[in-house]
């Protein structure tokens, strides 16, 4: 499914009348493991390389319209945060060099470097997090997260014995996919109903989830069902850990579930075709920072209050 | 020749320090306060900087890391040793950066840095700067002065937090809390309840010292903590270590005290100087003493950050959620693992 989405993202950017831009078959089609934000940034970098504009302002505008096209295909928070990060990257770089062609050259170099660094971020996160998984631990996780999978892979590689409970995570049964992947690693895994989270928590030692976006307050936006899991963990006094790469930090500050913008709550197709959005099921929810114990990112192990510091350093 | 003589003298000092640390842990040697340990560690590191042979900052950091690993292995529960080593490593990095003329902020990981850095900067500290030795020693001297003033700095803040006719509860014996309470007693009249903290019952010594200073003191057993808590206005405690998430590793019985305080909505204030701040996140090692009856008796408790109201340190008062920020100012992320 990811291959398809990435392919559609690349092809969705219409050929501009001012610039002849054609997109070749890219390596993204063959890499379902890539985070959606990384794919978005890669696409935007390609777009940048082919851009034939004359001014930085024009470049920014065309990049913004490109990002809009991308979010039109995949409306997740991650793509939006990847796009914003890239725009920020452009602004910061353009401040240093006045001459456009030099500026573009520097941008391309740094862009490649940036992509290289963030492709290492999952490994860094796994390195930080696996020490928190002790021998004999029972872990609960939610839906399918590639970062959580990487963390568990690393823990299994360190010869730790642990077992995993995964929620089925309807409506797309992504949890089954996660269970498959874990069975391949020879980790004992049990798929539980989404409704069985409270039931299973007394057996569990810790909860680890991924995140689609990390918001300014230190809370997270993730597949629907995460908030419930966090509330139950708090009630049972179990640590609730979030693993996320730093490019998922997003400039949002929701105070409750209603505050999360509609464009993130539903799939892109639903947004376009649904007549009445209030009858659709949202696919994400917001988990407030008070329920999160620690966040593991490639910038280090952060408490939720440290997240806003990081965002301030970047955006202000 | 002065060279080899200095080195043997140095290794003797290091060995003496290591054996002191080992003895202090088993309770056979003299019990030292952590401030003393911090000062001795820093003085020793200064001696190493002055006398050991090193060419560049990288060499010095390697030497210090090596000695540091040995010291922390000698007594794992004494985290102040590791903290001081990390402080000195950060000092070396800063002085090196200053000599090179680049800003110290440059090598902190952040989203901003990810976006704007030009190349893969592998800093290996190989350049040689003659004044580096003097600068580092001067900075370590400043650190020593800071260490000497910590208890006084904390005690100076006592009058803001303790009011007349208050009932304060504490547990065990903490030199910092003792100084804190004695300073407030100069101007205010209040009552202190000390939980004795079995099995070492250091609370008794604390109570004796406090009453010698003219403070009305009562000693209670650990079991009576919850019962008495409803009459208490504030709980003020010391700690062995402050963890990176704002939690504590403190003498056993502290978690009970913290839970009782939370239940009664009593503010819990922790007096801890900055050298107790450690980059560990969660408490893994529970140090055990095995008595003849084969009972597991943990020496330390983990207190989660939600139960703590305020940290009073030599640089002022902070909320537990701010501790991560202080950590990033005191230590460099690469030194978290020595």
XYZ file of C-alpha atoms in Angstrom:
654
model
C 0.000 0.000 0.000
C 2.898 2.275 0.740
C 4.461 1.640 -2.631
C 1.258 2.729 -4.312
C 0.958 5.869 -2.201
C 4.529 6.899 -2.897
C 4.095 6.274 -6.589
C 0.944 8.347 -6.660
C 2.667 11.128 -4.764
C 5.365 11.417 -7.365
C 2.976 11.370 -10.266
C 0.482 13.758 -8.718
C 2.606 16.848 -9.133
C 1.301 18.249 -12.433
C 3.721 19.373 -15.076
C 3.981 23.071 -14.668
C 3.332 25.209 -17.690
C 6.351 27.378 -16.958
C 8.699 24.526 -16.250
C 8.920 21.206 -17.956
C 9.137 18.792 -15.131
C 8.943 15.090 -15.623
C 9.269 12.565 -12.881
C 11.145 9.381 -13.576
C 10.355 6.095 -11.917
C 11.965 6.625 -8.604
C 13.467 4.305 -6.087
C 10.665 5.154 -3.685
C 8.418 2.792 -5.557
C 10.546 -0.090 -4.449
C 10.997 0.880 -0.817
C 7.922 0.329 1.356
C 10.065 0.826 4.420
C 10.616 4.500 3.879
C 8.736 6.870 6.168
C 6.114 8.912 4.360
C 7.735 12.162 5.476
C 11.067 11.033 4.035
C 9.410 10.134 0.732
C 7.762 13.559 0.671
C 11.051 15.322 1.333
C 12.784 13.279 -1.302
C 10.098 14.197 -3.818
C 10.372 17.853 -2.943
C 14.136 17.699 -3.320
C 13.696 16.240 -6.807
C 11.228 19.004 -7.535
C 13.791 21.543 -6.336
C 16.459 20.124 -8.588
C 14.235 20.405 -11.628
C 12.864 23.798 -10.770
C 13.745 26.473 -13.281
C 12.484 29.489 -11.376
C 14.368 32.729 -11.130
C 13.569 33.896 -7.645
C 13.564 32.404 -4.189
C 10.035 33.597 -3.588
C 8.891 31.844 -6.739
C 10.670 28.720 -5.568
C 8.910 28.848 -2.207
C 5.536 29.251 -3.873
C 6.017 26.373 -6.249
C 7.240 24.219 -3.367
C 4.147 25.100 -1.379
C 1.893 24.088 -4.233
C 3.899 20.882 -4.615
C 3.378 20.142 -0.917
C -0.342 20.727 -1.394
C -0.382 18.156 -4.160
C 1.430 15.695 -1.939
C -0.997 16.143 0.911
C -3.762 15.674 -1.632
C -2.532 12.131 -2.104
C -1.524 11.264 1.433
C -3.142 13.442 4.047
C -1.169 12.191 7.027
C 0.468 14.513 9.535
C 3.875 13.132 8.654
C 3.733 14.324 5.043
C 2.617 17.748 6.163
C 5.405 18.010 8.726
C 7.952 16.777 6.180
C 6.804 19.462 3.758
C 6.970 22.190 6.384
C 10.411 21.078 7.444
C 11.611 21.243 3.870
C 10.200 24.746 3.456
C 11.947 25.782 6.643
C 15.150 24.275 5.303
C 14.778 26.355 2.155
C 14.165 29.558 4.107
C 17.140 28.996 6.404
C 19.478 28.236 3.532
C 18.238 31.110 1.388
C 19.035 33.525 4.213
C 22.679 32.632 3.972
C 23.198 33.050 0.251
C 21.770 35.852 -1.801
C 22.674 34.531 -5.222
C 20.030 32.072 -6.441
C 22.191 29.630 -8.369
C 24.718 29.297 -5.533
C 21.862 29.026 -3.129
C 20.304 26.193 -5.100
C 23.581 24.339 -5.254
C 24.004 24.611 -1.498
C 20.397 23.529 -1.019
C 20.853 20.461 -3.142
C 24.002 19.444 -1.294
C 22.494 20.010 2.105
C 19.277 18.362 1.044
C 21.115 15.170 0.151
C 23.009 15.339 3.425
C 19.795 15.877 5.336
C 18.189 12.879 3.671
C 21.212 10.791 4.517
C 21.059 11.829 8.153
C 17.372 11.230 8.595
C 17.608 7.824 6.994
C 19.839 6.979 9.959
C 17.368 8.297 12.498
C 15.435 5.054 12.941
C 18.648 3.273 13.819
C 19.514 5.940 16.381
C 16.097 5.659 17.974
C 16.406 1.877 18.150
C 19.795 2.190 19.802
C 18.375 4.435 22.522
C 15.212 2.523 23.154
C 16.206 -1.117 23.217
C 17.929 -0.765 26.609
C 14.557 -0.080 28.188
C 13.340 -3.516 27.162
C 14.436 -5.898 29.846
C 14.734 -9.652 29.566
C 11.364 -11.331 29.998
C 9.427 -8.132 29.302
C 5.904 -8.155 27.921
C 5.322 -5.287 25.559
C 2.081 -3.846 24.250
C 2.045 -1.921 21.008
C -0.535 -0.442 18.697
C -1.047 -0.991 15.005
C 1.853 -1.134 12.562
C 4.822 1.144 13.200
C 8.109 0.719 11.390
C 10.024 2.485 14.140
C 8.647 0.213 16.855
C 9.476 -2.731 14.623
C 13.042 -1.534 14.318
C 13.329 -1.117 18.101
C 12.031 -4.647 18.663
C 14.376 -5.976 15.994
C 17.303 -4.408 17.810
C 16.173 -5.799 21.161
C 15.797 -9.268 19.621
C 19.254 -8.940 18.072
C 20.638 -8.213 21.544
C 19.321 -11.655 22.508
C 16.629 -10.303 24.798
C 13.614 -12.519 25.367
C 10.340 -10.653 25.274
C 6.808 -11.156 24.047
C 4.549 -8.689 22.311
C 0.825 -7.966 22.322
C -0.378 -6.041 19.266
C -3.787 -4.504 18.882
C -5.559 -5.430 15.701
C -6.138 -1.722 14.976
C -9.238 -1.537 12.819
C -10.383 -0.284 10.313
C -7.395 -1.479 8.311
C -6.209 -4.371 10.521
C -2.670 -3.008 10.411
C -1.907 -4.886 13.602
C -1.997 -8.164 11.699
C 0.730 -6.837 9.447
C 2.837 -5.999 12.519
C 2.260 -9.458 13.955
C 3.436 -11.033 10.691
C 6.620 -9.001 10.738
C 7.262 -9.927 14.383
C 6.686 -13.614 13.735
C 9.428 -13.435 11.121
C 11.754 -12.239 13.895
C 10.756 -15.230 16.043
C 9.208 -13.010 18.668
C 6.164 -14.519 20.410
C 3.297 -12.252 19.465
C -0.414 -12.172 20.255
C -2.941 -10.086 18.350
C -5.628 -8.650 20.611
C -8.837 -6.795 19.868
C -8.728 -3.019 20.168
C -11.326 -3.377 22.891
C -9.098 -5.742 24.864
C -6.437 -3.178 25.775
C -7.694 -2.742 29.341
C -7.993 -6.493 29.720
C -4.443 -7.204 28.657
C -2.688 -4.321 30.462
C -2.351 -6.070 33.792
C -0.056 -8.636 32.133
C 2.026 -6.063 30.330
C 5.247 -4.400 31.585
C 5.516 -1.496 29.189
C 3.768 0.079 26.231
C 5.660 1.301 23.162
C 3.976 3.111 20.281
C 5.116 5.019 17.260
C 3.796 8.431 16.242
C 2.684 10.007 13.011
C 3.327 13.450 14.421
C 4.706 14.903 17.630
C 3.023 18.176 18.536
C 4.441 21.183 20.335
C 3.045 20.318 23.728
C 4.900 17.008 23.645
C 1.756 15.040 22.850
C 1.445 12.793 19.825
C -0.859 12.192 16.911
C -1.126 8.546 16.046
C -3.488 5.845 14.765
C -6.864 5.908 16.449
C -6.820 3.853 19.636
C -3.546 5.282 20.914
C -5.269 7.731 23.267
C -7.292 4.926 24.767
C -4.166 2.856 25.268
C -2.409 5.790 26.948
C -5.296 6.393 29.327
C -5.403 2.745 30.309
C -1.631 2.637 30.837
C -1.870 5.630 33.117
C -4.617 3.952 35.092
C -2.506 0.801 35.431
C 0.683 2.755 36.155
C 2.567 1.241 33.223
C 5.189 3.332 31.404
C 3.984 4.626 28.027
C 6.890 5.167 25.631
C 6.732 6.859 22.259
C 9.330 6.309 19.553
C 9.476 8.890 16.770
C 12.059 10.439 14.466
C 12.722 14.153 14.839
C 11.327 15.110 11.443
C 7.890 14.238 12.764
C 7.836 17.261 15.069
C 4.960 19.429 13.922
C 3.878 22.976 14.720
C 0.480 22.193 16.125
C -0.838 22.732 19.633
C -4.121 20.871 19.997
C -5.794 21.151 23.363
C -8.257 18.344 22.781
C -9.383 15.900 20.079
C -11.504 18.505 18.289
C -8.524 20.818 17.845
C -6.708 18.466 15.492
C -7.304 19.822 11.958
C -9.838 17.863 9.888
C -7.391 17.446 7.047
C -5.308 15.063 9.174
C -8.143 13.092 10.640
C -9.321 11.379 7.480
C -7.652 9.746 4.510
C -7.122 11.974 1.488
C -9.676 10.076 -0.593
C -12.305 10.409 2.124
C -11.693 14.151 2.337
C -12.329 14.526 -1.359
C -15.336 12.285 -1.759
C -17.241 12.341 1.549
C -20.406 14.394 1.637
C -20.656 14.705 5.390
C -17.369 14.425 7.270
C -19.032 14.005 10.639
C -20.282 10.607 9.512
C -16.787 9.366 8.702
C -14.545 7.617 11.208
C -11.375 9.540 12.029
C -8.224 7.501 11.589
C -6.028 9.357 14.077
C -6.308 10.712 17.593
C -4.348 13.008 19.871
C -2.605 11.778 23.029
C -1.809 14.570 25.524
C 1.699 14.806 27.027
C 0.534 14.089 30.565
C -0.035 10.451 29.567
C 3.386 9.981 27.949
C 6.351 8.886 30.075
C 9.210 9.396 27.634
C 9.808 10.070 23.945
C 12.681 8.349 22.159
C 13.895 10.376 19.225
C 17.096 10.615 17.228
C 17.821 13.794 19.202
C 17.929 11.765 22.415
C 15.559 10.598 25.107
C 13.182 13.482 25.736
C 10.546 14.192 28.328
C 7.405 15.677 26.753
C 8.373 19.126 28.034
C 11.624 18.994 26.074
C 9.845 18.682 22.727
C 8.707 22.293 22.591
C 12.278 23.391 23.256
C 13.409 21.546 20.143
C 10.656 23.045 18.038
C 11.424 26.541 19.269
C 15.074 26.119 18.384
C 14.082 25.240 14.851
C 11.238 27.520 14.002
C 11.850 30.716 15.922
C 63.485 13.458 36.159
C 60.220 15.020 37.228
C 58.121 13.152 34.639
C 58.015 9.557 35.914
C 57.977 10.680 39.559
C 54.848 12.757 38.923
C 53.203 9.837 37.188
C 53.743 7.368 39.984
C 52.544 9.960 42.475
C 49.458 10.438 40.343
C 48.692 6.743 40.010
C 49.112 6.401 43.791
C 46.551 9.111 44.344
C 44.130 7.488 41.925
C 44.536 4.079 43.527
C 44.025 5.545 46.999
C 40.843 7.258 45.807
C 39.539 4.063 44.226
C 40.091 2.017 47.361
C 38.421 4.744 49.420
C 35.398 4.559 47.161
C 35.217 0.796 47.446
C 35.450 0.890 51.225
C 32.880 3.650 51.537
C 30.322 1.438 49.820
C 30.653 -1.520 52.167
C 30.192 0.723 55.191
C 33.553 -0.290 56.593
C 35.330 2.992 55.895
C 34.274 6.461 56.998
C 30.928 7.479 55.549
C 31.509 10.425 53.273
C 28.964 12.925 52.135
C 28.491 13.281 48.400
C 29.737 16.871 48.433
C 33.041 15.623 49.752
C 33.181 12.907 47.097
C 32.434 15.470 44.390
C 35.205 17.770 45.621
C 37.731 14.975 45.836
C 36.858 13.684 42.391
C 37.221 17.138 40.885
C 40.516 17.762 42.684
C 41.796 14.435 41.409
C 40.716 15.251 37.851
C 42.519 18.556 38.120
C 45.632 16.715 39.204
C 45.314 14.336 36.260
C 44.954 17.272 33.877
C 48.007 18.958 35.359
C 50.306 15.973 35.595
C 49.361 13.338 33.057
C 50.936 13.392 29.620
C 48.610 14.497 26.891
C 49.038 16.285 23.585
C 45.579 17.288 22.468
C 42.155 17.642 24.005
C 41.192 14.276 22.568
C 43.983 12.534 24.491
C 43.022 14.237 27.737
C 39.388 13.232 27.282
C 40.424 9.637 26.660
C 42.550 9.569 29.808
C 39.777 11.057 31.887
C 37.202 8.691 30.434
C 39.407 5.718 31.213
C 39.978 6.789 34.794
C 36.318 7.680 35.033
C 35.222 4.212 33.998
C 37.443 2.698 36.669
C 36.103 5.046 39.319
C 32.463 4.390 38.499
C 33.142 0.652 38.429
C 34.652 0.843 41.924
C 31.451 2.205 43.410
C 28.478 2.174 41.012
C 26.026 3.595 43.539
C 28.090 6.756 44.008
C 26.899 8.649 40.977
C 28.552 11.970 41.907
C 31.870 10.605 40.674
C 30.457 10.001 37.200
C 28.717 13.381 37.196
C 31.913 15.265 37.996
C 33.750 13.425 35.243
C 31.068 14.414 32.760
C 31.253 18.032 33.949
C 35.000 18.083 33.410
C 34.612 16.501 29.963
C 32.142 19.219 29.046
C 34.582 21.843 30.329
C 37.291 20.413 28.094
C 34.996 20.475 25.081
C 34.008 24.067 25.773
C 37.562 25.283 26.243
C 38.609 23.476 23.088
C 35.776 25.062 21.137
C 36.651 28.454 22.549
C 40.305 28.048 21.560
C 39.241 27.083 18.068
C 36.980 30.077 17.933
C 33.796 28.151 17.176
C 30.706 28.441 19.345
C 29.898 25.742 21.872
C 26.330 25.463 20.616
C 27.624 24.065 17.379
C 27.780 20.479 18.425
C 24.478 20.023 20.206
C 22.060 17.834 18.297
C 18.944 19.620 17.246
C 16.498 19.782 14.348
C 17.980 23.141 13.463
C 21.436 21.697 13.202
C 20.169 18.820 11.064
C 18.841 21.279 8.540
C 21.644 23.790 8.346
C 24.871 21.903 8.799
C 27.115 21.911 5.807
C 29.117 18.759 6.230
C 29.438 15.739 8.438
C 31.377 17.409 11.199
C 33.426 14.726 12.893
C 35.049 16.624 15.699
C 37.992 14.651 16.916
C 39.695 17.189 19.138
C 43.109 16.574 17.677
C 44.363 20.113 17.403
C 46.967 21.221 19.851
C 46.576 24.493 21.695
C 49.237 25.459 24.251
C 46.981 27.536 26.504
C 44.380 24.764 26.639
C 45.898 23.165 29.761
C 45.853 26.410 31.714
C 42.315 27.214 30.586
C 41.009 23.797 31.559
C 42.671 23.957 34.972
C 41.223 27.411 35.539
C 37.752 26.214 34.611
C 38.105 23.221 36.941
C 39.079 25.636 39.718
C 35.892 27.563 39.049
C 33.978 24.315 39.293
C 35.628 23.592 42.645
C 34.627 27.037 43.957
C 31.086 26.342 42.824
C 31.116 22.998 44.624
C 32.325 24.600 47.832
C 29.473 27.076 47.861
C 26.605 24.710 47.029
C 25.309 23.951 50.515
C 25.406 27.632 51.459
C 23.617 28.653 48.260
C 20.834 26.205 48.964
C 20.577 27.188 52.629
C 20.264 30.861 51.628
C 16.940 30.096 49.946
C 15.468 28.602 53.115
C 13.671 31.714 54.350
C 11.589 31.914 51.173
C 10.197 28.454 51.645
C 9.797 27.957 55.383
C 7.310 30.061 57.287
C 6.648 30.479 61.007
C 4.782 27.783 62.906
C 5.059 25.290 60.090
C 5.444 21.568 60.539
C 8.119 20.178 58.239
C 8.762 16.487 57.675
C 12.007 14.967 56.542
C 13.543 11.509 56.359
C 16.954 10.144 57.226
C 19.965 12.398 57.313
C 20.870 14.892 54.639
C 23.565 17.477 55.258
C 21.931 19.765 52.731
C 18.531 19.655 54.432
C 20.202 20.083 57.815
C 21.907 23.286 56.666
C 18.670 24.409 54.999
C 16.632 23.997 58.178
C 19.291 25.490 60.434
C 19.446 28.588 58.242
C 15.682 29.087 58.450
C 15.764 28.505 62.218
C 17.839 31.649 62.680
C 14.817 33.792 61.902
C 11.757 31.551 62.185
C 10.229 29.177 64.682
C 8.955 25.885 63.278
C 8.658 22.226 64.124
C 10.427 19.342 62.381
C 9.358 15.695 62.264
C 12.121 13.287 61.256
C 11.382 9.759 60.043
C 14.134 7.581 61.438
C 14.739 5.607 58.223
C 15.535 2.052 59.317
C 17.792 0.035 59.282
C 20.611 2.567 59.552
C 18.404 4.978 61.546
C 20.304 8.027 60.401
C 17.245 10.064 61.307
C 18.336 9.920 64.931
C 21.565 11.758 64.184
C 19.662 14.325 62.132
C 17.242 14.940 64.993
C 20.094 15.364 67.480
C 21.837 17.909 65.263
C 18.652 19.852 64.639
C 17.709 20.052 68.289
C 21.230 21.251 69.121
C 20.456 24.180 66.808
C 17.354 24.968 68.834
C 14.719 23.466 66.476
C 11.833 21.506 68.020
C 12.242 18.011 66.626
C 10.231 14.805 66.836
C 11.450 11.388 65.654
C 8.914 8.948 64.230
C 9.171 5.430 62.841
C 8.864 4.875 59.102
C 5.533 3.147 59.589
C 4.035 6.269 61.163
C 4.733 8.483 58.119
C 1.271 8.201 56.597
C -0.468 8.611 59.929
C 1.365 11.832 60.781
C 1.256 13.299 57.264
C -2.091 15.034 57.735
C -0.466 17.413 60.240
C 2.497 18.265 58.021
C 2.715 21.459 55.935
C 5.730 20.637 53.808
C 8.035 17.745 53.168
C 11.676 18.627 52.561
C 14.096 15.870 51.618
C 17.560 15.360 50.254
C 18.462 12.749 47.654
C 21.372 10.678 46.490
C 20.840 11.334 42.771
C 18.523 13.369 40.568
C 17.702 11.452 37.376
C 17.340 12.971 33.934
C 13.565 12.606 33.830
C 13.192 14.592 37.057
C 12.872 11.474 39.215
C 14.992 10.676 42.240
C 17.134 7.916 43.546
C 16.918 8.513 47.277
C 17.267 6.635 50.542
C 14.765 3.814 51.004
C 11.505 5.022 52.464
C 11.453 8.153 50.320
C 8.971 6.714 47.834
C 6.600 5.940 50.691
C 7.029 9.468 51.978
C 6.391 10.917 48.523
C 3.235 8.863 48.009
C 1.898 9.873 51.419
C 2.614 13.525 50.607
C 0.843 13.229 47.248
C -2.159 11.663 48.907
C -2.439 14.577 51.338
C -1.529 17.145 48.653
C 1.473 18.232 50.683
C 4.240 19.890 48.663
C 7.401 17.808 48.383
C 10.570 19.871 48.105
C 13.873 18.273 47.216
C 17.093 20.047 48.176
C 19.702 18.828 45.766
C 22.852 20.541 44.531
C 23.588 20.444 40.816
C 26.371 17.895 41.089
C 23.806 15.244 41.962
C 22.154 15.559 38.558
C 22.883 12.406 36.575
C 22.107 11.572 32.921
C 20.514 8.226 33.783
C 16.841 8.081 33.035
C 15.335 5.236 34.928
C 16.671 3.493 37.940
C 17.835 0.036 37.061
C 20.305 -1.025 39.696
C 18.888 -1.490 43.110
C 21.789 -1.770 45.468
C 21.237 -4.535 47.979
C 22.614 -5.276 51.402
C 22.213 -8.856 52.435
C 21.981 -9.377 56.162
C 22.432 -12.671 58.022
C 18.729 -13.395 57.731
C 18.998 -13.314 53.922
C 16.603 -10.427 53.532
C 16.645 -8.234 50.457
C 16.972 -4.734 51.786
C 17.244 -2.132 49.064
C 19.284 0.893 49.980
C 17.703 3.251 47.469
C 14.205 4.029 46.220
C 13.092 5.377 42.874
C 10.720 8.328 43.223
C 8.918 9.253 39.976
C 8.850 12.919 38.935
C 5.056 13.255 39.289
C 5.345 13.108 43.084
C 7.832 15.986 43.332
C 6.762 19.624 43.595
C 10.028 21.567 43.560
C 13.766 21.090 43.315
C 15.904 23.582 45.247
C 19.461 23.626 43.955
C 22.388 25.967 44.279
C 21.171 27.822 41.185
C 17.606 28.341 42.383
C 14.268 26.518 42.352
C 13.087 24.382 39.412
C 10.132 22.214 38.475
C 10.878 18.533 37.740
C 9.921 19.046 34.108
C 12.815 21.502 33.753
C 15.532 19.082 34.829
C 16.198 17.931 31.267
C 17.165 21.496 30.394
C 19.680 21.756 33.233
C 21.115 18.434 32.132
C 21.780 19.692 28.638
C 23.597 22.687 30.094
C 25.803 20.673 32.427
C 26.726 17.665 30.326
C 27.376 16.901 26.671
C 25.137 14.195 25.177
C 28.092 12.148 24.000
C 29.392 11.854 27.551
C 26.218 10.265 28.895
C 27.869 6.886 28.352
C 31.386 7.192 29.718
